[in-house]
PDB file of C-alpha atoms in Angstrom:
ATOM      1  CA  MET B  30     141.292  90.358  89.787  1.00  0.00           C
ATOM      2  CA  VAL B  31     140.158  93.929  89.233  1.00  0.00           C
ATOM      3  CA  TYR B  32     139.021  96.252  92.000  1.00  0.00           C
ATOM      4  CA  LEU B  33     136.298  98.753  91.212  1.00  0.00           C
ATOM      5  CA  THR B  34     135.605 101.624  93.581  1.00  0.00           C
ATOM      6  CA  ARG B  35     132.583 103.878  93.658  1.00  0.00           C
ATOM      7  CA  LYS B  36     132.381 106.930  95.883  1.00  0.00           C
ATOM      8  CA  LEU B  37     129.339 108.630  97.323  1.00  0.00           C
ATOM      9  CA  GLU B  38     128.623 111.304  99.865  1.00  0.00           C
ATOM     10  CA  PHE B  39     125.900 111.674 102.408  1.00  0.00           C
ATOM     11  CA  SER B  40     125.278 114.113 105.222  1.00  0.00           C
ATOM     12  CA  ALA B  41     123.917 113.023 108.555  1.00  0.00           C
ATOM     13  CA  SER B  42     123.830 113.890 112.218  1.00  0.00           C
ATOM     14  CA  HIS B  43     124.664 111.734 115.206  1.00  0.00           C
ATOM     15  CA  LEU B  44     125.706 111.813 118.832  1.00  0.00           C
ATOM     16  CA  TYR B  45     127.661 109.442 121.030  1.00  0.00           C
ATOM     17  CA  HIS B  46     125.922 108.416 124.200  1.00  0.00           C
ATOM     18  CA  ASN B  47     125.851 105.108 126.050  1.00  0.00           C
ATOM     19  CA  PRO B  48     122.834 104.949 128.426  1.00  0.00           C
ATOM     20  CA  ALA B  49     124.641 102.278 130.492  1.00  0.00           C
ATOM     21  CA  LEU B  50     127.236 104.857 131.506  1.00  0.00           C
ATOM     22  CA  SER B  51     126.865 107.855 133.810  1.00  0.00           C
ATOM     23  CA  ALA B  52     126.627 111.378 132.429  1.00  0.00           C
ATOM     24  CA  GLU B  53     130.183 112.061 133.622  1.00  0.00           C
ATOM     25  CA  GLU B  54     131.552 108.924 131.952  1.00  0.00           C
ATOM     26  CA  ASN B  55     129.773 109.764 128.710  1.00  0.00           C
ATOM     27  CA  LYS B  56     131.286 113.248 128.808  1.00  0.00           C
ATOM     28  CA  ARG B  57     134.762 111.906 129.577  1.00  0.00           C
ATOM     29  CA  ILE B  58     134.779 109.177 126.898  1.00  0.00           C
ATOM     30  CA  PHE B  59     132.926 110.922 124.111  1.00  0.00           C
ATOM     31  CA  GLY B  60     133.807 114.574 124.742  1.00  0.00           C
ATOM     32  CA  LYS B  61     131.986 117.007 122.486  1.00  0.00           C
ATOM     33  CA  CYS B  62     130.507 114.101 120.474  1.00  0.00           C
ATOM     34  CA  ASN B  63     128.277 113.620 123.538  1.00  0.00           C
ATOM     35  CA  ASN B  64     126.372 116.901 122.947  1.00  0.00           C
ATOM     36  CA  PRO B  65     122.749 115.773 123.489  1.00  0.00           C
ATOM     37  CA  HIS B  66     121.420 117.668 120.482  1.00  0.00           C
ATOM     38  CA  GLY B  67     123.845 115.924 118.146  1.00  0.00           C
ATOM     39  CA  HIS B  68     126.064 117.289 115.405  1.00  0.00           C
ATOM     40  CA  GLY B  69     126.655 116.415 111.763  1.00  0.00           C
ATOM     41  CA  HIS B  70     129.194 115.391 109.167  1.00  0.00           C
ATOM     42  CA  ASN B  71     129.561 115.140 105.427  1.00  0.00           C
ATOM     43  CA  TYR B  72     130.441 111.469 105.113  1.00  0.00           C
ATOM     44  CA  THR B  73     132.276 110.095 102.106  1.00  0.00           C
ATOM     45  CA  LEU B  74     131.861 106.420 101.374  1.00  0.00           C
ATOM     46  CA  GLU B  75     134.140 104.407  99.087  1.00  0.00           C
ATOM     47  CA  VAL B  76     132.864 100.977  98.123  1.00  0.00           C
ATOM     48  CA  THR B  77     135.271  98.567  96.438  1.00  0.00           C
ATOM     49  CA  VAL B  78     134.071  95.489  94.556  1.00  0.00           C
ATOM     50  CA  ALA B  79     136.529  92.816  93.403  1.00  0.00           C
ATOM     51  CA  GLY B  80     136.023  90.549  90.417  1.00  0.00           C
ATOM     52  CA  GLU B  81     137.002  89.547  86.916  1.00  0.00           C
ATOM     53  CA  PRO B  82     135.693  91.704  84.065  1.00  0.00           C
ATOM     54  CA  ASP B  83     132.876  89.967  82.209  1.00  0.00           C
ATOM     55  CA  PRO B  84     134.267  88.875  78.787  1.00  0.00           C
ATOM     56  CA  VAL B  85     131.193  90.247  77.003  1.00  0.00           C
ATOM     57  CA  THR B  86     130.637  93.590  78.762  1.00  0.00           C
ATOM     58  CA  GLY B  87     134.156  94.227  80.079  1.00  0.00           C
ATOM     59  CA  MET B  88     132.641  95.071  83.460  1.00  0.00           C
ATOM     60  CA  VAL B  89     133.229  93.639  86.929  1.00  0.00           C
ATOM     61  CA  LEU B  90     129.814  94.938  87.929  1.00  0.00           C
ATOM     62  CA  ASP B  91     127.699  97.432  85.999  1.00  0.00           C
ATOM     63  CA  LEU B  92     128.375 100.795  87.673  1.00  0.00           C
ATOM     64  CA  LYS B  93     124.777 101.750  87.036  1.00  0.00           C
ATOM     65  CA  GLU B  94     123.660  98.792  89.119  1.00  0.00           C
ATOM     66  CA  LEU B  95     126.159  99.593  91.877  1.00  0.00           C
ATOM     67  CA  LYS B  96     124.974 103.211  91.876  1.00  0.00           C
ATOM     68  CA  GLU B  97     121.366 102.038  92.295  1.00  0.00           C
ATOM     69  CA  ILE B  98     122.305  99.692  95.145  1.00  0.00           C
ATOM     70  CA  LEU B  99     124.137 102.509  96.918  1.00  0.00           C
ATOM     71  CA  GLU B 100     121.264 104.937  96.372  1.00  0.00           C
ATOM     72  CA  ARG B 101     118.717 102.474  97.739  1.00  0.00           C
ATOM     73  CA  GLU B 102     120.698 100.965 100.607  1.00  0.00           C
ATOM     74  CA  ILE B 103     122.796 103.894 101.786  1.00  0.00           C
ATOM     75  CA  THR B 104     121.641 107.285 100.506  1.00  0.00           C
ATOM     76  CA  GLN B 105     117.942 106.715 101.128  1.00  0.00           C
ATOM     77  CA  ARG B 106     118.649 105.206 104.518  1.00  0.00           C
ATOM     78  CA  MET B 107     121.286 107.617 105.835  1.00  0.00           C
ATOM     79  CA  ASP B 108     121.391 110.871 103.868  1.00  0.00           C
ATOM     80  CA  HIS B 109     120.001 113.829 105.820  1.00  0.00           C
ATOM     81  CA  ARG B 110     119.076 111.539 108.695  1.00  0.00           C
ATOM     82  CA  PHE B 111     119.839 111.499 112.389  1.00  0.00           C
ATOM     83  CA  LEU B 112     121.744 108.214 112.528  1.00  0.00           C
ATOM     84  CA  ASN B 113     120.909 107.392 116.177  1.00  0.00           C
ATOM     85  CA  TYR B 114     117.160 107.698 115.719  1.00  0.00           C
ATOM     86  CA  GLU B 115     116.438 107.017 112.070  1.00  0.00           C
ATOM     87  CA  VAL B 116     118.652 104.122 111.027  1.00  0.00           C
ATOM     88  CA  ALA B 117     117.257 100.887 112.454  1.00  0.00           C
ATOM     89  CA  GLU B 118     120.494  98.972 111.818  1.00  0.00           C
ATOM     90  CA  LEU B 119     122.335 101.290 114.217  1.00  0.00           C
ATOM     91  CA  LYS B 120     119.823 100.922 117.066  1.00  0.00           C
ATOM     92  CA  GLY B 121     121.603 100.102 120.305  1.00  0.00           C
ATOM     93  CA  GLN B 122     125.026 100.924 118.837  1.00  0.00           C
ATOM     94  CA  ILE B 123     127.120 104.044 119.135  1.00  0.00           C
ATOM     95  CA  PRO B 124     127.166 105.433 115.569  1.00  0.00           C
ATOM     96  CA  THR B 125     130.953 105.735 115.333  1.00  0.00           C
ATOM     97  CA  CYS B 126     132.693 105.521 112.014  1.00  0.00           C
ATOM     98  CA  GLU B 127     133.681 101.921 112.880  1.00  0.00           C
ATOM     99  CA  ASN B 128     130.098 100.843 113.542  1.00  0.00           C
ATOM    100  CA  ILE B 129     128.599 102.689 110.560  1.00  0.00           C
ATOM    101  CA  ALA B 130     131.211 101.114 108.255  1.00  0.00           C
ATOM    102  CA  ARG B 131     130.244  97.650 109.526  1.00  0.00           C
ATOM    103  CA  VAL B 132     126.529  98.354 109.104  1.00  0.00           C
ATOM    104  CA  ILE B 133     127.192  99.534 105.554  1.00  0.00           C
ATOM    105  CA  TRP B 134     129.197  96.368 104.840  1.00  0.00           C
ATOM    106  CA  ASN B 135     126.353  94.194 106.107  1.00  0.00           C
ATOM    107  CA  LEU B 136     123.800  96.107 104.034  1.00  0.00           C
ATOM    108  CA  LEU B 137     125.806  95.956 100.818  1.00  0.00           C
ATOM    109  CA  GLU B 138     127.431  92.539 100.839  1.00  0.00           C
ATOM    110  CA  PRO B 139     124.279  90.498 100.058  1.00  0.00           C
ATOM    111  CA  LYS B 140     123.255  92.971  97.339  1.00  0.00           C
ATOM    112  CA  ILE B 141     126.390  92.753  95.209  1.00  0.00           C
ATOM    113  CA  SER B 142     125.291  90.441  92.404  1.00  0.00           C
ATOM    114  CA  LYS B 143     128.561  90.186  90.485  1.00  0.00           C
ATOM    115  CA  GLY B 144     132.053  90.118  91.921  1.00  0.00           C
ATOM    116  CA  ARG B 145     132.233  90.436  95.676  1.00  0.00           C
ATOM    117  CA  LEU B 146     132.396  93.279  98.140  1.00  0.00           C
ATOM    118  CA  HIS B 147     136.065  93.842  98.908  1.00  0.00           C
ATOM    119  CA  LYS B 148     136.241  96.929 101.070  1.00  0.00           C
ATOM    120  CA  VAL B 149     134.143  99.683 102.563  1.00  0.00           C
ATOM    121  CA  ARG B 150     135.905 102.879 103.556  1.00  0.00           C
ATOM    122  CA  LEU B 151     133.878 105.519 105.333  1.00  0.00           C
ATOM    123  CA  TYR B 152     135.278 109.003 105.921  1.00  0.00           C
ATOM    124  CA  GLU B 153     133.622 110.942 108.717  1.00  0.00           C
ATOM    125  CA  THR B 154     135.943 113.866 107.970  1.00  0.00           C
ATOM    126  CA  PRO B 155     138.867 113.958 105.533  1.00  0.00           C
ATOM    127  CA  ASP B 156     141.139 113.082 108.490  1.00  0.00           C
ATOM    128  CA  LEU B 157     139.130 110.290 110.083  1.00  0.00           C
ATOM    129  CA  PHE B 158     137.931 107.095 108.460  1.00  0.00           C
ATOM    130  CA  ALA B 159     137.168 103.430 109.059  1.00  0.00           C
ATOM    131  CA  ASP B 160     137.876 100.492 106.755  1.00  0.00           C
ATOM    132  CA  CYS B 161     135.857  97.291 106.792  1.00  0.00           C
ATOM    133  CA  TYR B 162     136.895  94.151 104.911  1.00  0.00           C
ATOM    134  CA  ARG B 163     136.981  90.378 105.250  1.00  0.00           C
ATOM    135  CA  ASN B 164     139.805  89.058 107.389  1.00  0.00           C
ATOM    136  CA  GLY B 165     142.804  88.369 105.197  1.00  0.00           C
ATOM    137  CA  ALA B 166     141.435  90.233 102.176  1.00  0.00           C
ATOM    138  CA  HIS B 167     143.249  93.519 102.619  1.00  0.00           C
ATOM    139  CA  GLY B 168     146.298  94.648 100.706  1.00  0.00           C
ATOM    140  CA  ALA B 169     145.108  94.166  97.138  1.00  0.00           C
TER     141      ALA B 169
ATOM    142  CA  MET N 210     128.830  89.850 115.464  1.00  0.00           C
ATOM    143  CA  SER N 211     131.358  90.887 112.854  1.00  0.00           C
ATOM    144  CA  GLY N 212     131.605  87.335 111.418  1.00  0.00           C
ATOM    145  CA  GLY N 213     135.112  87.427 109.998  1.00  0.00           C
ATOM    146  CA  LEU N 214     134.972  91.146 109.348  1.00  0.00           C
ATOM    147  CA  LYS N 215     137.920  93.295 110.174  1.00  0.00           C
ATOM    148  CA  ILE N 216     137.560  96.956 111.037  1.00  0.00           C
ATOM    149  CA  GLU N 217     140.340  99.493 110.949  1.00  0.00           C
ATOM    150  CA  LEU N 218     140.382 103.062 112.131  1.00  0.00           C
ATOM    151  CA  GLY N 219     142.338 105.521 110.005  1.00  0.00           C
ATOM    152  CA  ARG N 220     143.480 108.958 111.036  1.00  0.00           C
ATOM    153  CA  ARG N 221     145.448 111.616 109.180  1.00  0.00           C
ATOM    154  CA  TYR N 222     147.996 113.924 110.778  1.00  0.00           C
ATOM    155  CA  ARG N 223     150.272 116.620 109.404  1.00  0.00           C
ATOM    156  CA  PHE N 224     153.711 117.949 110.067  1.00  0.00           C
ATOM    157  CA  SER N 225     156.067 120.254 108.199  1.00  0.00           C
ATOM    158  CA  ALA N 226     159.777 119.605 108.240  1.00  0.00           C
ATOM    159  CA  SER N 227     162.946 120.059 106.253  1.00  0.00           C
ATOM    160  CA  HIS N 228     165.383 117.426 105.119  1.00  0.00           C
ATOM    161  CA  ARG N 229     168.373 116.886 102.916  1.00  0.00           C
ATOM    162  CA  LEU N 230     168.997 113.633 101.090  1.00  0.00           C
ATOM    163  CA  HIS N 231     172.673 112.893 101.410  1.00  0.00           C
ATOM    164  CA  SER N 232     174.310 109.545 102.063  1.00  0.00           C
ATOM    165  CA  ALA N 233     177.624 109.344 103.889  1.00  0.00           C
ATOM    166  CA  LYS N 234     178.239 106.116 101.942  1.00  0.00           C
ATOM    167  CA  LEU N 235     178.351 107.969  98.621  1.00  0.00           C
ATOM    168  CA  SER N 236     180.772 110.523  97.180  1.00  0.00           C
ATOM    169  CA  GLU N 237     179.713 114.176  96.705  1.00  0.00           C
ATOM    170  CA  GLU N 238     179.266 113.524  92.999  1.00  0.00           C
ATOM    171  CA  GLU N 239     177.277 110.351  93.512  1.00  0.00           C
ATOM    172  CA  ASN N 240     175.066 112.135  96.037  1.00  0.00           C
ATOM    173  CA  ARG N 241     174.334 114.872  93.511  1.00  0.00           C
ATOM    174  CA  ARG N 242     173.632 112.309  90.821  1.00  0.00           C
ATOM    175  CA  VAL N 243     171.387 110.089  92.971  1.00  0.00           C
ATOM    176  CA  TYR N 244     169.453 112.736  94.896  1.00  0.00           C
ATOM    177  CA  GLY N 245     169.486 115.644  92.424  1.00  0.00           C
ATOM    178  CA  LYS N 246     168.052 118.819  93.919  1.00  0.00           C
ATOM    179  CA  CYS N 247     167.127 116.952  97.110  1.00  0.00           C
ATOM    180  CA  ASN N 248     170.887 116.974  97.786  1.00  0.00           C
ATOM    181  CA  ASN N 249     170.943 120.808  98.081  1.00  0.00           C
ATOM    182  CA  PRO N 250     173.233 121.327 101.107  1.00  0.00           C
ATOM    183  CA  TYR N 251     170.823 123.716 102.826  1.00  0.00           C
ATOM    184  CA  GLY N 252     167.946 121.270 102.671  1.00  0.00           C
ATOM    185  CA  HIS N 253     164.345 121.914 101.720  1.00  0.00           C
ATOM    186  CA  GLY N 254     160.963 121.182 103.277  1.00  0.00           C
ATOM    187  CA  HIS N 255     157.636 119.459 102.826  1.00  0.00           C
ATOM    188  CA  ASN N 256     154.189 119.444 104.340  1.00  0.00           C
ATOM    189  CA  TYR N 257     153.951 115.788 105.246  1.00  0.00           C
ATOM    190  CA  VAL N 258     150.685 113.938 105.782  1.00  0.00           C
ATOM    191  CA  VAL N 259     150.802 110.831 107.968  1.00  0.00           C
ATOM    192  CA  GLU N 260     147.963 108.336 107.727  1.00  0.00           C
ATOM    193  CA  VAL N 261     147.856 105.888 110.626  1.00  0.00           C
ATOM    194  CA  SER N 262     145.660 102.752 110.548  1.00  0.00           C
ATOM    195  CA  VAL N 263     144.931 100.693 113.647  1.00  0.00           C
ATOM    196  CA  SER N 264     142.770  97.627 114.100  1.00  0.00           C
ATOM    197  CA  GLY N 265     141.164  95.786 116.985  1.00  0.00           C
ATOM    198  CA  ALA N 266     137.852  94.770 118.450  1.00  0.00           C
ATOM    199  CA  VAL N 267     135.177  97.465 118.419  1.00  0.00           C
ATOM    200  CA  ASP N 268     134.270  97.994 122.080  1.00  0.00           C
ATOM    201  CA  PRO N 269     130.477  97.608 122.276  1.00  0.00           C
ATOM    202  CA  ALA N 270     130.277 100.193 125.082  1.00  0.00           C
ATOM    203  CA  THR N 271     131.954 102.938 123.055  1.00  0.00           C
ATOM    204  CA  GLY N 272     131.643 101.779 119.436  1.00  0.00           C
ATOM    205  CA  MET N 273     135.358 102.430 119.111  1.00  0.00           C
ATOM    206  CA  ILE N 274     138.511 100.471 118.277  1.00  0.00           C
ATOM    207  CA  ALA N 275     140.495 103.087 120.162  1.00  0.00           C
ATOM    208  CA  ASN N 276     139.510 106.390 121.646  1.00  0.00           C
ATOM    209  CA  LEU N 277     140.625 109.109 119.226  1.00  0.00           C
ATOM    210  CA  ALA N 278     141.830 111.269 122.073  1.00  0.00           C
ATOM    211  CA  ASP N 279     144.250 108.485 123.102  1.00  0.00           C
ATOM    212  CA  LEU N 280     145.448 107.903 119.539  1.00  0.00           C
ATOM    213  CA  ASP N 281     145.822 111.632 118.871  1.00  0.00           C
ATOM    214  CA  SER N 282     147.815 112.326 122.011  1.00  0.00           C
ATOM    215  CA  PHE N 283     150.066 109.299 121.364  1.00  0.00           C
ATOM    216  CA  VAL N 284     150.806 110.301 117.752  1.00  0.00           C
ATOM    217  CA  GLU N 285     151.267 113.920 118.812  1.00  0.00           C
ATOM    218  CA  ARG N 286     153.824 112.921 121.437  1.00  0.00           C
ATOM    219  CA  GLU N 287     155.676 110.271 119.413  1.00  0.00           C
ATOM    220  CA  VAL N 288     155.723 111.844 115.968  1.00  0.00           C
ATOM    221  CA  ILE N 289     154.220 115.292 115.501  1.00  0.00           C
ATOM    222  CA  GLU N 290     155.940 117.075 118.358  1.00  0.00           C
ATOM    223  CA  PRO N 291     159.434 115.680 117.564  1.00  0.00           C
ATOM    224  CA  PHE N 292     159.067 116.115 113.753  1.00  0.00           C
ATOM    225  CA  ASP N 293     156.999 119.258 113.201  1.00  0.00           C
ATOM    226  CA  HIS N 294     158.962 122.357 112.212  1.00  0.00           C
ATOM    227  CA  LYS N 295     162.209 120.483 112.613  1.00  0.00           C
ATOM    228  CA  SER N 296     165.103 119.528 110.411  1.00  0.00           C
ATOM    229  CA  LEU N 297     164.745 115.764 110.148  1.00  0.00           C
ATOM    230  CA  ASN N 298     168.498 115.361 109.565  1.00  0.00           C
ATOM    231  CA  GLU N 299     169.547 117.490 112.519  1.00  0.00           C
ATOM    232  CA  ASP N 300     166.750 117.111 115.031  1.00  0.00           C
ATOM    233  CA  VAL N 301     165.680 113.452 114.790  1.00  0.00           C
ATOM    234  CA  ALA N 302     168.347 111.040 116.043  1.00  0.00           C
ATOM    235  CA  ALA N 303     167.280 108.223 113.675  1.00  0.00           C
ATOM    236  CA  PHE N 304     168.258 110.354 110.662  1.00  0.00           C
ATOM    237  CA  ARG N 305     171.778 111.097 111.739  1.00  0.00           C
ATOM    238  CA  GLU N 306     172.702 107.707 110.237  1.00  0.00           C
ATOM    239  CA  ASN N 307     169.784 107.013 107.913  1.00  0.00           C
ATOM    240  CA  VAL N 308     168.960 109.220 104.942  1.00  0.00           C
ATOM    241  CA  PRO N 309     165.569 110.857 105.670  1.00  0.00           C
ATOM    242  CA  THR N 310     163.896 109.691 102.496  1.00  0.00           C
ATOM    243  CA  THR N 311     160.170 109.305 102.980  1.00  0.00           C
ATOM    244  CA  GLU N 312     160.678 105.516 102.836  1.00  0.00           C
ATOM    245  CA  ASN N 313     162.823 105.819 105.957  1.00  0.00           C
ATOM    246  CA  VAL N 314     160.525 108.430 107.534  1.00  0.00           C
ATOM    247  CA  CYS N 315     157.646 105.990 107.051  1.00  0.00           C
ATOM    248  CA  LYS N 316     159.562 103.149 108.746  1.00  0.00           C
ATOM    249  CA  GLU N 317     160.677 105.396 111.596  1.00  0.00           C
ATOM    250  CA  ILE N 318     157.102 106.536 112.234  1.00  0.00           C
ATOM    251  CA  PHE N 319     155.937 102.900 112.185  1.00  0.00           C
ATOM    252  CA  ALA N 320     158.628 101.983 114.738  1.00  0.00           C
ATOM    253  CA  ARG N 321     157.526 104.842 116.986  1.00  0.00           C
ATOM    254  CA  LEU N 322     153.818 104.021 116.762  1.00  0.00           C
ATOM    255  CA  LYS N 323     153.868 100.239 117.022  1.00  0.00           C
ATOM    256  CA  HIS N 324     153.970 100.542 120.819  1.00  0.00           C
ATOM    257  CA  PHE N 325     150.444 102.005 120.921  1.00  0.00           C
ATOM    258  CA  ARG N 326     148.722  99.954 123.590  1.00  0.00           C
ATOM    259  CA  MET N 327     145.049 100.566 122.789  1.00  0.00           C
ATOM    260  CA  ALA N 328     144.974  98.937 119.323  1.00  0.00           C
ATOM    261  CA  LYS N 329     147.185  97.151 116.806  1.00  0.00           C
ATOM    262  CA  LEU N 330     149.114  99.347 114.403  1.00  0.00           C
ATOM    263  CA  GLU N 331     148.343  98.051 110.903  1.00  0.00           C
ATOM    264  CA  ARG N 332     150.197 100.484 108.672  1.00  0.00           C
ATOM    265  CA  VAL N 333     151.597 103.932 108.210  1.00  0.00           C
ATOM    266  CA  ARG N 334     151.213 105.879 104.973  1.00  0.00           C
ATOM    267  CA  VAL N 335     153.190 109.050 104.466  1.00  0.00           C
ATOM    268  CA  GLU N 336     152.527 111.625 101.757  1.00  0.00           C
ATOM    269  CA  GLU N 337     155.636 113.682 101.123  1.00  0.00           C
ATOM    270  CA  THR N 338     153.714 115.720  98.570  1.00  0.00           C
ATOM    271  CA  GLY N 339     150.321 115.150  97.000  1.00  0.00           C
ATOM    272  CA  ASN N 340     152.108 113.085  94.345  1.00  0.00           C
ATOM    273  CA  ASN N 341     154.486 110.928  96.403  1.00  0.00           C
ATOM    274  CA  THR N 342     153.132 108.419  98.885  1.00  0.00           C
ATOM    275  CA  PHE N 343     154.879 105.706 100.883  1.00  0.00           C
ATOM    276  CA  GLU N 344     153.360 102.926 102.925  1.00  0.00           C
ATOM    277  CA  TYR N 345     154.832 100.547 105.500  1.00  0.00           C
ATOM    278  CA  ALA N 346     153.088  97.761 107.387  1.00  0.00           C
ATOM    279  CA  GLY N 347     155.991  96.203 109.244  1.00  0.00           C
ATOM    280  CA  GLU N 348     158.172  93.356 108.079  1.00  0.00           C
ATOM    281  CA  GLU N 349     155.393  90.855 107.323  1.00  0.00           C
ATOM    282  CA  LEU N 350     154.446  92.876 104.222  1.00  0.00           C
TER     283      LEU N 350
END
């Protein structure tokens, strides 16, 4: 098995606010991420696909194809967007790194035509990231 | 909702510390041979990076596995405060017996962090320099 990873960056704004909680609770739990006008990050996404290289092309998955999938599914949807208001898949969820990583997994998994999606790692800052993978698949 | 998906939260921390690699079980000569310049009697230092990964259910009310403020204050108390700007050999009890190689530093940090109550500690990765990285996920690895 070979693991292929492609990286991309996007910039987006978000805020953390749960309407079911009081203003004080929102402030206490989310701190400065609760600023009502939002704030932004440069996100870095690493997408890992696992598979056997095709004997004819030597590729697990054509990087060009992966790049197009990422452009269409992630960049166009999330880059220079306000994640709370402009990304339908995040409606009703707090757009934390954990939740965005899961949304990205769910967007990409059905689109990977060769090999299979192994891991999504999303960096919100260089010091904070979330990993999403199938139970039992990690470690390779 | 996650359908067999597992989510982990990863966070990077930093501390700077000195150490000397010297084993009481080896002779002076063997120590010099095994550890080379890391055996320098006065020690030397590194800027360590500690990457901590925790897993757990994502709370639908907060979107979080664990509140970062809780994780940060726990890691600060258990690891950063006792290790930062210290001599690992002299100032951290665990390294009076054990050689403070980054393998052992990694295991010691794992032992200190596995008691985090808000999420499950998955693994600890320690960068001694940009070129040397060590990872420990407990004994099941």
